[in-house]
């Protein structure tokens, strides 16, 4: 039974790596950020963001969260990401979502012999005994450019593109800080994680580095 834990900053390439590893080894893959994003999206949709009971309401949504609903494209917006990062500081919410991630891991291992999770605290909190731990990062500018490309927007003016890029840089910087500084499960590499900077490598090169580590090749 193999557990693979992938952590890292936003748009560092961890999600693409998770999917590629899942295809290669036929282990189920879970992007755990989607769980936080799903709760954030529900809060926005139900107009519950500016209430005094934000933590309790987040927990209520988390308890009834259904994994089948994680494909919604609205989950990928910057507003949702920002709120996800804010509510990810709530200890009770994390407990509920942690249990869901552990259940996913256990059932995937039973059925398929392995599991791949990506997020912020997988190697440190969710799967502390994972067989392989990777911490993926890249420069802020490279990550913002990747996120912009993912959004697939055709800009009429160069200035609009520059503005959007700057806004992504600002959002990511803010989120990196919040995720890295929070008391509970902050974004830090596990002591035994392989730290990989993808600023100057592409997804295929990253996959090769990671599979060489997993398969014990130099
Ligand atoms: O896709 P991206 O890397 O931009 O973000 P994500 O993985 O979807 O995560 C959104 C937010 O959820 C992060 O900024 C974290 O605050 C939070 N998160 C977390 O706290 N723990 C996780 N295991 C996964 C996500």
Tab-separated table of C-alpha atoms and ligand atoms in Angstrom:
chain	number	residue	atom	x	y	z
A	1	UNK	CA	0.000	0.000	0.000
A	2	UNK	CA	1.492	3.284	-1.083
A	3	UNK	CA	0.708	6.770	0.149
A	4	UNK	CA	2.001	9.765	-1.798
A	5	UNK	CA	1.757	13.192	-0.166
A	6	UNK	CA	2.166	16.331	-2.256
A	7	UNK	CA	2.205	19.773	-0.675
A	8	UNK	CA	3.140	23.186	-1.921
A	9	UNK	CA	2.203	26.692	-2.870
A	10	UNK	CA	-0.608	27.735	-5.223
A	11	UNK	CA	-0.010	26.992	-8.937
A	12	UNK	CA	3.345	25.368	-8.193
A	13	UNK	CA	2.447	22.339	-10.319
A	14	UNK	CA	1.326	20.047	-7.508
A	15	UNK	CA	-2.144	19.422	-8.946
A	16	UNK	CA	-0.834	18.508	-12.406
A	17	UNK	CA	1.738	16.259	-10.758
A	18	UNK	CA	-0.979	14.568	-8.674
A	19	UNK	CA	-3.085	13.837	-11.772
A	20	UNK	CA	-0.105	12.544	-13.768
A	21	UNK	CA	0.976	10.246	-10.929
A	22	UNK	CA	-2.600	9.026	-10.587
A	23	UNK	CA	-2.656	8.102	-14.309
A	24	UNK	CA	0.737	6.451	-14.137
A	25	UNK	CA	0.196	4.325	-11.024
A	26	UNK	CA	-3.630	3.998	-11.131
A	27	UNK	CA	-4.060	5.285	-7.586
A	28	UNK	CA	-6.963	7.606	-6.770
A	29	UNK	CA	-6.000	11.262	-6.436
A	30	UNK	CA	-7.604	13.924	-4.252
A	31	UNK	CA	-6.972	17.668	-4.599
A	32	UNK	CA	-7.751	18.507	-0.949
A	33	UNK	CA	-7.875	22.255	-1.688
A	34	UNK	CA	-11.183	21.571	-3.433
A	35	UNK	CA	-12.742	20.621	-0.082
A	36	UNK	CA	-11.891	24.059	1.354
A	37	UNK	CA	-12.959	25.714	-1.887
A	38	UNK	CA	-16.288	23.848	-1.863
A	39	UNK	CA	-17.127	25.067	1.646
A	40	UNK	CA	-16.089	28.611	0.634
A	41	UNK	CA	-18.292	28.472	-2.477
A	42	UNK	CA	-21.308	27.347	-0.422
A	43	UNK	CA	-20.749	30.256	2.001
A	44	UNK	CA	-20.687	32.708	-0.919
A	45	UNK	CA	-23.715	31.150	-2.636
A	46	UNK	CA	-25.772	31.134	0.566
A	47	UNK	CA	-24.718	34.682	1.488
A	48	UNK	CA	-23.128	33.556	4.762
A	49	UNK	CA	-19.689	35.163	4.424
A	50	UNK	CA	-20.276	38.217	6.572
A	51	UNK	CA	-21.961	36.544	9.531
A	52	UNK	CA	-20.611	36.231	13.060
A	53	UNK	CA	-21.028	32.441	12.871
A	54	UNK	CA	-18.686	31.930	9.911
A	55	UNK	CA	-16.799	29.082	11.584
A	56	UNK	CA	-19.948	27.213	12.669
A	57	UNK	CA	-21.584	27.649	9.242
A	58	UNK	CA	-18.396	26.441	7.525
A	59	UNK	CA	-18.463	23.321	9.688
A	60	UNK	CA	-22.136	22.725	8.871
A	61	UNK	CA	-21.371	22.858	5.138
A	62	UNK	CA	-18.276	20.676	5.570
A	63	UNK	CA	-20.255	17.935	7.344
A	64	UNK	CA	-22.593	17.477	4.369
A	65	UNK	CA	-19.896	17.922	1.700
A	66	UNK	CA	-20.190	15.402	-1.104
A	67	UNK	CA	-17.044	14.398	-3.033
A	68	UNK	CA	-19.108	14.084	-6.216
A	69	UNK	CA	-19.685	17.860	-6.193
A	70	UNK	CA	-16.010	18.822	-6.500
A	71	UNK	CA	-16.033	19.223	-10.285
A	72	UNK	CA	-17.801	22.606	-10.371
A	73	UNK	CA	-15.721	25.122	-12.350
A	74	UNK	CA	-16.858	27.946	-10.028
A	75	UNK	CA	-14.578	26.387	-7.417
A	76	UNK	CA	-11.521	27.714	-9.271
A	77	UNK	CA	-12.184	31.460	-8.925
A	78	UNK	CA	-9.874	33.811	-7.015
A	79	UNK	CA	-12.662	34.919	-4.643
A	80	UNK	CA	-13.301	31.329	-3.679
A	81	UNK	CA	-9.551	30.710	-3.188
A	82	UNK	CA	-9.248	33.755	-0.943
A	83	UNK	CA	-12.153	32.719	1.256
A	84	UNK	CA	-10.928	29.107	1.285
A	85	UNK	CA	-7.623	30.320	2.709
A	86	UNK	CA	-9.429	32.359	5.371
A	87	UNK	CA	-11.686	29.545	6.572
A	88	UNK	CA	-8.763	27.077	6.414
A	89	UNK	CA	-7.557	28.729	9.647
A	90	UNK	CA	-10.611	27.374	11.561
A	91	UNK	CA	-9.527	24.385	13.693
A	92	UNK	CA	-12.974	22.734	13.855
A	93	UNK	CA	-13.402	22.965	10.085
A	94	UNK	CA	-9.973	21.411	9.563
A	95	UNK	CA	-10.907	18.505	11.870
A	96	UNK	CA	-13.996	17.688	9.796
A	97	UNK	CA	-12.166	17.973	6.469
A	98	UNK	CA	-9.153	16.047	7.804
A	99	UNK	CA	-11.429	13.110	8.643
A	100	UNK	CA	-12.871	13.155	5.136
A	101	UNK	CA	-9.358	13.123	3.634
A	102	UNK	CA	-8.314	10.216	5.870
A	103	UNK	CA	-11.449	8.257	4.917
A	104	UNK	CA	-10.659	8.845	1.227
A	105	UNK	CA	-7.092	7.663	1.805
A	106	UNK	CA	-8.151	4.505	3.655
A	107	UNK	CA	-10.809	3.444	1.176
A	108	UNK	CA	-8.520	4.177	-1.815
A	109	UNK	CA	-5.707	2.120	-0.320
A	110	UNK	CA	-8.073	-0.788	0.354
A	111	UNK	CA	-9.525	-0.753	-3.168
A	112	UNK	CA	-6.525	0.303	-5.260
A	113	UNK	CA	-3.454	-0.286	-3.100
A	114	UNK	CA	-2.459	3.349	-3.001
A	115	UNK	CA	-3.505	6.943	-2.782
A	116	UNK	CA	-2.257	10.405	-3.795
A	117	UNK	CA	-3.287	13.544	-1.944
A	118	UNK	CA	-2.233	17.124	-2.610
A	119	UNK	CA	-2.675	20.163	-0.399
A	120	UNK	CA	-0.882	22.178	2.249
A	121	UNK	CA	-0.592	19.822	5.237
A	122	UNK	CA	-0.668	16.355	3.684
A	123	UNK	CA	2.884	15.331	4.596
A	124	UNK	CA	2.772	16.999	7.999
A	125	UNK	CA	-0.754	16.252	9.273
A	126	UNK	CA	-2.933	14.063	7.046
A	127	UNK	CA	-0.414	11.398	5.993
A	128	UNK	CA	2.557	11.826	8.380
A	129	UNK	CA	3.755	8.300	7.507
A	130	UNK	CA	3.405	8.638	3.738
A	131	UNK	CA	5.870	6.540	1.730
A	132	UNK	CA	6.759	9.548	-0.420
A	133	UNK	CA	6.440	13.232	0.393
A	134	UNK	CA	6.977	16.050	-2.068
A	135	UNK	CA	6.917	19.784	-1.470
A	136	UNK	CA	6.500	21.677	-4.732
A	137	UNK	CA	7.167	25.367	-5.117
A	138	UNK	CA	8.146	28.005	-7.697
A	139	UNK	CA	8.677	31.751	-7.833
A	140	UNK	CA	5.630	33.934	-7.339
A	141	UNK	CA	5.897	35.385	-10.866
A	142	UNK	CA	6.096	31.981	-12.547
A	143	UNK	CA	3.138	30.717	-10.521
A	144	UNK	CA	0.998	33.757	-11.338
A	145	UNK	CA	1.774	33.354	-15.067
A	146	UNK	CA	0.730	29.693	-14.900
A	147	UNK	CA	-2.510	30.571	-13.162
A	148	UNK	CA	-3.216	33.217	-15.786
A	149	UNK	CA	-2.685	30.657	-18.583
A	150	UNK	CA	-5.015	28.197	-16.824
A	151	UNK	CA	-7.744	30.823	-16.883
A	152	UNK	CA	-7.583	30.827	-20.678
A	153	UNK	CA	-8.644	34.439	-21.077
A	154	UNK	CA	-8.055	36.285	-24.353
A	155	UNK	CA	-7.145	39.877	-23.534
A	156	UNK	CA	-7.961	42.776	-25.826
A	157	UNK	CA	-5.269	44.996	-24.329
A	158	UNK	CA	-1.806	44.219	-23.033
A	159	UNK	CA	-2.502	46.457	-20.038
A	160	UNK	CA	-5.479	44.344	-18.979
A	161	UNK	CA	-3.261	41.279	-19.029
A	162	UNK	CA	-0.638	43.065	-16.919
A	163	UNK	CA	-3.306	44.159	-14.439
A	164	UNK	CA	-4.689	40.633	-14.115
A	165	UNK	CA	-1.195	39.225	-13.632
A	166	UNK	CA	-0.454	41.756	-10.894
A	167	UNK	CA	-3.734	40.979	-9.185
A	168	UNK	CA	-2.889	37.242	-9.260
A	169	UNK	CA	0.554	37.968	-7.805
A	170	UNK	CA	-1.037	39.993	-4.989
A	171	UNK	CA	-3.659	37.332	-4.244
A	172	UNK	CA	-1.097	34.533	-4.198
A	173	UNK	CA	1.296	36.475	-1.996
A	174	UNK	CA	-1.522	37.134	0.462
A	175	UNK	CA	-2.575	33.478	0.424
A	176	UNK	CA	1.046	32.222	0.794
A	177	UNK	CA	1.385	34.423	3.876
A	178	UNK	CA	-1.904	33.384	5.434
A	179	UNK	CA	-1.293	29.683	4.729
A	180	UNK	CA	2.304	29.831	5.941
A	181	UNK	CA	1.713	31.844	9.119
A	182	UNK	CA	-1.422	30.186	10.500
A	183	UNK	CA	-1.045	28.354	13.802
A	184	UNK	CA	-2.780	25.161	12.785
A	185	UNK	CA	-1.337	23.041	9.965
A	186	UNK	CA	0.667	25.834	8.304
A	187	UNK	CA	2.127	25.421	4.841
A	188	UNK	CA	5.590	24.071	5.663
A	189	UNK	CA	7.506	21.164	4.136
A	190	UNK	CA	7.520	17.960	6.181
A	191	UNK	CA	11.022	17.218	7.494
A	192	UNK	CA	11.275	14.180	5.217
A	193	UNK	CA	9.798	15.829	2.098
A	194	UNK	CA	11.644	16.143	-1.199
A	195	UNK	CA	11.548	19.869	-1.958
A	196	UNK	CA	11.337	20.645	-5.676
A	197	UNK	CA	11.389	24.106	-7.256
A	198	UNK	CA	9.544	24.053	-10.592
A	199	UNK	CA	10.358	27.650	-11.644
A	200	UNK	CA	12.427	26.445	-14.578
A	201	UNK	CA	11.054	22.966	-15.275
A	202	UNK	CA	7.834	21.871	-16.943
A	203	UNK	CA	5.215	19.354	-15.791
A	204	UNK	CA	6.794	16.466	-17.695
A	205	UNK	CA	10.243	17.144	-16.215
A	206	UNK	CA	8.727	17.338	-12.745
A	207	UNK	CA	6.980	14.005	-13.292
A	208	UNK	CA	10.275	12.424	-14.315
A	209	UNK	CA	12.096	13.718	-11.219
A	210	UNK	CA	9.317	12.461	-8.958
A	211	UNK	CA	8.894	9.041	-10.589
A	212	UNK	CA	12.681	8.531	-10.435
A	213	UNK	CA	12.518	9.134	-6.688
A	214	UNK	CA	9.523	6.812	-6.263
A	215	UNK	CA	11.123	4.062	-8.337
A	216	UNK	CA	14.501	4.491	-6.648
A	217	UNK	CA	16.337	5.603	-9.808
A	218	UNK	CA	19.106	8.191	-9.655
B	1	LIG	O1	-5.057	25.475	-6.315
B	1	LIG	P1	-4.345	26.290	-5.282
B	1	LIG	O2	-3.027	25.706	-4.915
B	1	LIG	O3	-4.323	27.741	-5.620
B	1	LIG	O4	-5.228	26.260	-3.963
B	1	LIG	P2	-5.954	25.006	-3.344
B	1	LIG	O5	-5.035	23.836	-3.240
B	1	LIG	O6	-7.244	24.790	-4.059
B	1	LIG	O7	-6.260	25.511	-1.844
B	1	LIG	C1	-7.066	26.625	-1.561
B	1	LIG	C2	-6.800	27.022	-0.115
B	1	LIG	O8	-7.249	25.968	0.724
B	1	LIG	C3	-5.315	27.193	0.238
B	1	LIG	O9	-4.859	28.515	0.016
B	1	LIG	C4	-5.278	26.814	1.702
B	1	LIG	O10	-5.561	27.902	2.534
B	1	LIG	C5	-6.411	25.807	1.853
B	1	LIG	N1	-5.925	24.430	1.974
B	1	LIG	C6	-5.472	24.012	3.203
B	1	LIG	O11	-5.418	24.788	4.142
B	1	LIG	N2	-5.090	22.720	3.385
B	1	LIG	C7	-5.120	21.858	2.372
B	1	LIG	N3	-4.742	20.569	2.590
B	1	LIG	C8	-5.536	22.268	1.098
B	1	LIG	C9	-5.924	23.569	0.921
